[in-house]
Amino acid sequence: MNRVVRVDVLEGARIALFSLKSNRMRTVLTTVGIGIGVATLLAIVGIIQGLNASFDKQLASMGTNTLYVSKFPWVMKGDWWQFRNRKNFTLGQVDQIRSQFTYMSGLAPMVARAGDVSFNGEQLSMVDVTGTTSEYISVASYQVLSGRPLTDGDDAMSRPVAVIGATVAANLFPGGLDPIGRTIRIDGRPFQVVGTLAPKGKLLDRDQDLTVLVPFKTFYASFGRRSFSMAISIKSTEDMRKAEDQLVGILRRVRGTPPGQPDDFSINRPEMLAQTYEQLTGALYGVAVGVGFITLLVGGIGIMNIMLVSVRERTREIGIRRALGARKRTIVLQFLMEASAVSALGGLLGTIVGLGTAKVLSLVTPLAADVRWSTVAGGVGFAALVGLLFGIWPAARAAQLDPVEALRYE
């Protein structure tokens, strides 16, 4: 920046700040308009980003390298009866998958029902009772907190034993009572607790700790036969796509699906839930950001209106400055700086209010806010750009004034 331009910038900034100080009420009102736009944008974007981060964390609890094979897709499109009438999986098919699937590191069949679980007068309803094998805990990313996991011997002998989730343990055994070795009742049937699980948290409002694991064969012996699904962990997350392709081929072959016929099973991945969630929140995100931008544009129109009034009020001042040798670019810089300063103050005010609003909402509601610095920079930068763009016309109009006519203006 050469010396002449530097002098013009400094002189323009000085005059702009003096003008804003001379019209405090006008400056404050215009600043508030921009501030509301930035605050709205930051608060909404922060809450949506917080929800996205929370959802990603919940999905990670399902295992990032786990495929879930079932008759039903997690995201159902089409006739429910079409999926209901698919053939059930068999233990023979499970054995064939074990022997042929080269990308697999673990496989656990699982069958579930909602049941009542009780102990010594305490009772929990709608508990997720899952019949499965010893591999389920590692495949589904659970961890044993105390006691032991289910074993192959438990399943082979159909032992009435159970591993309970954190929510079940906390409600049935309050006050630090050790559940290990005690007998709980699942829908009236006795099961000895052999282990407890570490907390996993919620997934889509479903409490993953409101669960009881029992041996696969014990489940069938106690609650009757029904269709089961499978959780399969893959050795490497980099091979997920290849693994899924191989698994589709194996499943079609072992289930006898004719060529040309659609798959009679569904392979579900946690990312499928993420994609559905992103589609839902994407539209909301677009609408929310659009509302914020519209608010900022309204604030920008307010800035332009105020600047045009300012140009008219200071016509004689502009004429005097031009008559004393001020260049057009000096006049343009002065008004652009004035518009940008108002917008920047509004952006700063909106940032403080927006961050505070997002923080308060995350404290008093279940909504989790996550405002990133890139979002703050984007909001403030857009506010400054709005001020600059909407200040161009008034600045150009001031610079184009004829000095003689401006001096005659009353």
XYZ file of C-alpha atoms in Angstrom:
410
model
C 0.000 0.000 0.000
C 1.587 3.243 -1.121
C 1.673 6.349 1.053
C -1.202 8.161 -0.724
C -3.574 5.217 -0.366
C -2.519 4.729 3.242
C -3.301 8.365 4.011
C -6.684 8.030 2.261
C -7.534 4.940 4.317
C -6.548 6.540 7.612
C -8.386 9.750 6.797
C -11.469 7.812 5.662
C -11.439 5.708 8.837
C -11.135 8.794 11.044
C -14.043 10.559 9.361
C -16.165 7.383 9.332
C -15.684 6.816 13.063
C -16.455 10.473 13.783
C -19.655 10.204 11.741
C -20.769 7.023 13.531
C -20.070 8.645 16.884
C -22.101 11.712 15.889
C -25.156 9.548 15.030
C -25.111 7.102 17.910
C -28.782 6.139 17.900
C -28.758 5.494 14.155
C -25.552 3.476 14.494
C -26.932 1.404 17.361
C -30.198 0.584 15.577
C -28.413 -0.425 12.383
C -25.904 -2.492 14.361
C -28.698 -4.331 16.160
C -30.250 -5.280 12.821
C -27.038 -6.930 11.643
C -26.452 -8.433 15.088
C -29.811 -10.200 15.073
C -28.967 -11.813 11.742
C -25.550 -13.056 12.885
C -26.907 -14.254 16.250
C -29.713 -16.182 14.551
C -27.292 -17.770 12.114
C -24.756 -18.796 14.761
C -27.321 -20.150 17.222
C -29.102 -22.289 14.630
C -25.938 -23.572 12.959
C -24.360 -24.259 16.356
C -27.302 -26.362 17.506
C -27.431 -28.330 14.263
C -23.669 -28.957 14.375
C -24.041 -30.084 17.977
C -26.789 -32.518 17.048
C -24.661 -33.886 14.212
C -21.659 -34.400 16.503
C -23.832 -36.105 19.112
C -25.367 -38.392 16.502
C -21.957 -39.341 15.072
C -20.798 -40.248 18.583
C -23.881 -42.410 19.117
C -23.328 -44.211 15.812
C -19.717 -44.917 16.735
C -21.021 -46.858 19.752
C -22.513 -49.422 17.326
C -19.095 -50.222 15.908
C -17.609 -48.560 12.860
C -16.597 -51.876 11.301
C -19.758 -53.876 11.960
C -22.363 -55.064 9.449
C -25.831 -56.055 10.650
C -27.592 -58.701 8.546
C -31.362 -58.974 8.906
C -34.570 -59.674 7.043
C -35.522 -56.038 7.521
C -33.658 -52.917 6.379
C -33.123 -50.209 8.970
C -34.424 -47.624 6.519
C -37.544 -49.302 5.182
C -38.811 -48.432 1.711
C -41.623 -50.528 0.311
C -44.169 -53.012 1.635
C -43.456 -54.200 5.192
C -45.042 -57.594 4.402
C -42.565 -58.090 1.567
C -39.738 -57.984 4.121
C -41.756 -59.946 6.690
C -42.208 -62.845 4.261
C -38.503 -63.253 3.565
C -37.019 -66.617 4.595
C -35.582 -66.797 8.111
C -31.855 -67.295 8.597
C -30.697 -70.712 9.798
C -27.785 -71.816 11.964
C -26.530 -73.795 8.965
C -26.263 -70.538 6.991
C -24.360 -69.007 9.917
C -21.839 -71.860 9.791
C -21.396 -71.421 6.012
C -20.799 -67.689 6.421
C -18.181 -68.418 9.086
C -16.336 -70.787 6.762
C -16.527 -68.665 3.571
C -16.406 -65.002 4.640
C -12.707 -64.048 4.531
C -13.077 -60.425 5.738
C -14.850 -61.414 8.986
C -13.268 -61.042 12.422
C -16.348 -62.019 14.457
C -19.962 -63.122 14.028
C -22.786 -63.246 16.518
C -26.358 -64.330 15.781
C -28.832 -62.354 17.841
C -32.513 -62.626 18.604
C -34.320 -60.074 20.726
C -37.581 -59.326 22.475
C -38.830 -56.721 24.908
C -39.402 -58.139 28.388
C -39.943 -57.370 32.062
C -36.885 -57.854 34.283
C -37.216 -57.898 38.067
C -35.216 -58.469 41.234
C -36.327 -58.327 44.856
C -39.405 -56.186 44.197
C -37.710 -53.869 41.688
C -38.945 -54.191 38.088
C -38.042 -52.743 34.713
C -40.319 -52.984 31.675
C -39.507 -52.970 27.963
C -35.988 -54.237 28.553
C -34.167 -55.345 25.404
C -33.561 -59.062 26.081
C -31.092 -60.407 23.509
C -30.163 -64.020 22.952
C -26.688 -64.256 21.489
C -23.270 -65.894 21.705
C -19.952 -65.105 23.338
C -18.742 -63.003 20.375
C -21.564 -60.470 20.576
C -19.933 -58.255 23.199
C -16.874 -57.549 21.036
C -18.775 -57.472 17.727
C -21.328 -54.947 19.047
C -18.642 -52.870 20.828
C -19.791 -53.613 24.385
C -17.362 -53.948 27.300
C -17.724 -56.098 30.402
C -17.590 -53.916 33.523
C -17.660 -56.672 36.162
C -18.004 -60.438 36.283
C -17.599 -62.292 32.999
C -19.141 -62.345 29.505
C -21.267 -65.124 28.084
C -19.233 -68.171 27.080
C -19.550 -70.896 24.458
C -20.223 -73.302 27.340
C -23.209 -71.199 28.490
C -24.692 -71.485 25.003
C -23.881 -75.175 24.537
C -25.417 -76.076 27.910
C -28.332 -73.604 27.574
C -27.466 -72.204 30.993
C -29.914 -69.671 32.510
C -27.310 -66.940 32.955
C -27.391 -63.257 32.008
C -25.117 -60.258 31.486
C -26.962 -57.052 32.325
C -26.598 -53.523 30.977
C -25.713 -50.467 33.064
C -29.274 -49.131 33.284
C -30.623 -52.513 34.402
C -27.883 -52.846 37.021
C -28.439 -49.325 38.355
C -32.215 -49.772 38.722
C -32.409 -53.361 39.987
C -29.358 -53.144 42.255
C -29.309 -49.639 43.756
C -26.972 -48.534 46.527
C -23.913 -50.295 45.179
C -25.385 -53.802 45.598
C -23.244 -56.264 43.602
C -25.439 -58.017 40.974
C -22.946 -60.824 40.280
C -24.293 -64.177 41.409
C -27.809 -62.901 42.131
C -30.895 -64.218 40.382
C -33.086 -61.916 38.317
C -36.341 -62.823 36.617
C -36.952 -62.180 32.950
C -40.692 -62.443 32.284
C -40.888 -64.627 35.391
C -38.010 -66.972 34.447
C -34.935 -67.096 36.729
C -31.522 -66.112 35.334
C -28.287 -65.825 37.312
C -26.325 -62.616 36.671
C -22.736 -63.452 35.685
C -21.613 -60.065 34.383
C -22.407 -56.375 33.917
C -21.742 -54.160 30.901
C -20.042 -50.763 30.791
C -22.400 -47.895 29.825
C -22.817 -47.198 26.072
C -25.386 -44.403 26.163
C -28.365 -43.743 23.926
C -28.823 -44.223 20.206
C -31.768 -42.342 18.688
C -33.427 -42.122 22.115
C -33.000 -45.881 22.578
C -31.134 -46.676 25.790
C -28.460 -49.195 24.772
C -27.852 -49.939 28.463
C -31.442 -51.061 29.049
C -30.448 -54.529 27.900
C -29.916 -58.075 29.112
C -27.826 -60.629 27.221
C -28.601 -64.321 27.579
C -27.181 -67.370 25.731
C -28.620 -67.880 22.246
C -29.979 -71.401 22.875
C -31.257 -70.411 26.314
C -33.299 -67.651 24.707
C -35.017 -70.119 22.374
C -35.596 -72.585 25.205
C -37.131 -69.886 27.389
C -39.025 -67.639 25.004
C -39.723 -69.752 21.917
C -38.383 -69.732 18.384
C -38.384 -66.659 16.205
C -36.258 -65.237 13.389
C -32.792 -63.982 14.222
C -30.315 -61.577 12.663
C -26.528 -61.351 12.714
C -23.860 -58.849 13.717
C -20.613 -59.331 11.790
C -17.423 -57.402 12.488
C -14.945 -56.782 9.663
C -11.185 -57.006 10.113
C -10.437 -53.579 8.615
C -12.679 -50.560 8.069
C -10.825 -49.962 4.777
C -12.252 -53.238 3.441
C -15.888 -52.538 4.332
C -17.059 -52.177 0.727
C -15.215 -55.297 -0.492
C -16.449 -57.200 2.544
C -20.048 -56.196 1.894
C -19.800 -57.292 -1.748
C -18.402 -60.683 -0.733
C -21.028 -61.100 1.983
C -23.841 -60.400 -0.501
C -22.504 -63.160 -2.779
C -22.225 -65.639 0.099
C -25.705 -64.867 1.426
C -27.319 -65.213 -2.008
C -25.549 -68.549 -2.500
C -26.311 -70.094 0.907
C -29.933 -68.877 0.842
C -30.439 -70.148 -2.702
C -31.440 -66.805 -4.215
C -31.866 -67.315 -8.021
C -29.872 -65.072 -10.406
C -31.852 -62.007 -11.438
C -33.924 -62.051 -8.254
C -33.482 -59.271 -5.689
C -31.714 -59.982 -2.397
C -33.963 -61.584 0.220
C -31.973 -60.057 3.084
C -30.697 -56.650 4.130
C -27.164 -55.644 5.104
C -27.356 -52.648 7.410
C -24.525 -50.307 8.300
C -24.507 -47.455 10.859
C -23.691 -45.065 7.989
C -27.150 -45.761 6.555
C -28.692 -44.184 9.634
C -26.240 -41.305 9.300
C -27.250 -40.731 5.678
C -30.943 -40.717 6.580
C -30.243 -38.360 9.458
C -28.222 -36.045 7.221
C -31.044 -35.942 4.693
C -33.477 -34.937 7.428
C -31.226 -32.349 9.029
C -29.868 -31.133 5.682
C -33.221 -29.628 4.736
C -33.575 -28.096 8.201
C -30.005 -26.798 7.965
C -30.713 -25.158 4.608
C -33.891 -23.496 5.838
C -32.215 -22.276 9.030
C -29.185 -20.869 7.229
C -31.495 -19.298 4.654
C -33.440 -17.544 7.419
C -30.188 -16.255 8.902
C -28.972 -14.975 5.531
C -32.302 -13.284 4.823
C -32.083 -11.552 8.192
C -28.572 -10.377 7.325
C -29.741 -9.132 3.943
C -32.522 -7.177 5.623
C -29.879 -5.669 7.888
C -27.799 -4.848 4.808
C -30.720 -3.021 3.220
C -31.024 -1.059 6.457
C -27.363 -0.092 6.205
C -27.809 1.061 2.618
C -30.843 3.125 3.571
C -29.016 4.786 6.462
C -25.970 5.486 4.296
C -28.112 7.107 1.602
C -29.648 9.357 4.253
C -26.168 10.132 5.509
C -25.004 11.097 2.012
C -27.932 13.487 1.634
C -27.366 15.047 5.060
C -23.659 15.565 4.411
C -23.874 16.806 0.837
C -22.408 20.211 1.691
C -19.632 18.532 3.702
C -18.795 16.373 0.704
C -18.812 19.440 -1.535
C -16.407 21.267 0.756
C -14.058 18.310 0.885
C -14.086 17.920 -2.891
C -13.495 21.668 -3.297
C -10.466 21.403 -0.972
C -8.974 18.668 -3.135
C -10.380 15.403 -1.755
C -10.351 12.673 -4.408
C -13.357 10.511 -5.299
C -11.681 7.399 -3.908
C -11.248 9.155 -0.556
C -14.996 9.807 -0.430
C -15.718 6.197 -1.458
C -13.376 4.830 1.203
C -14.980 6.994 3.863
C -18.489 5.704 3.240
C -17.408 2.097 2.685
C -15.561 2.150 5.992
C -18.566 3.652 7.691
C -20.826 0.887 6.328
C -18.288 -1.843 7.095
C -17.734 -0.545 10.633
C -21.456 -0.685 11.389
C -21.693 -4.183 9.951
C -18.600 -5.395 11.805
C -19.963 -4.075 15.108
C -23.209 -5.896 14.367
C -21.276 -9.060 13.582
C -19.388 -8.833 16.867
C -22.584 -8.225 18.818
C -24.341 -11.077 17.012
C -21.423 -13.430 17.691
C -21.585 -12.781 21.429
C -25.373 -13.160 21.552
C -25.376 -16.210 19.245
C -22.698 -18.060 21.230
C -24.470 -17.226 24.468
C -27.826 -18.399 23.144
C -26.374 -21.679 21.897
C -24.636 -22.239 25.245
C -27.784 -21.517 27.273
C -29.887 -23.824 25.071
C -27.367 -26.646 25.505
C -27.542 -26.197 29.288
C -31.327 -26.015 29.745
C -32.458 -28.367 26.939
C -31.344 -31.760 25.550
C -30.050 -29.928 22.460
C -26.258 -30.052 22.254
C -24.604 -26.962 20.775
C -21.288 -27.110 18.962
C -20.273 -23.721 17.532
C -17.025 -24.017 15.599
C -14.592 -21.179 14.947
C -15.098 -21.636 11.210
C -18.812 -20.924 11.721
C -18.041 -17.797 13.765
C -15.563 -16.574 11.149
C -18.069 -17.296 8.383
C -20.877 -15.401 10.145
C -18.764 -12.346 10.951
C -17.162 -12.395 7.516
C -20.533 -12.559 5.795
C -21.789 -9.673 7.951
C -18.781 -7.556 6.936
C -19.338 -8.489 3.290
C -22.990 -7.477 3.572
C -21.961 -4.073 4.939
C -19.387 -3.632 2.208
C -21.732 -4.597 -0.641
C -24.650 -2.524 0.577
C -22.336 0.436 1.139
C -21.063 0.531 -2.439
C -24.039 2.365 -3.945
C -24.209 5.144 -1.302
C -20.412 5.533 -1.459
C -20.449 5.772 -5.266
C -23.318 8.240 -5.134
C -21.407 10.433 -2.686
C -18.258 10.290 -4.815
C -20.154 11.274 -7.984
C -21.584 14.471 -6.487
C -20.624 17.612 -8.381
C -18.632 19.838 -5.964
C -20.357 23.043 -7.137
C -23.876 21.579 -6.866
C -22.985 19.995 -3.516
C -21.870 23.364 -2.121
C -25.185 24.915 -3.181
C -27.206 22.141 -1.496
C -29.375 23.379 1.390
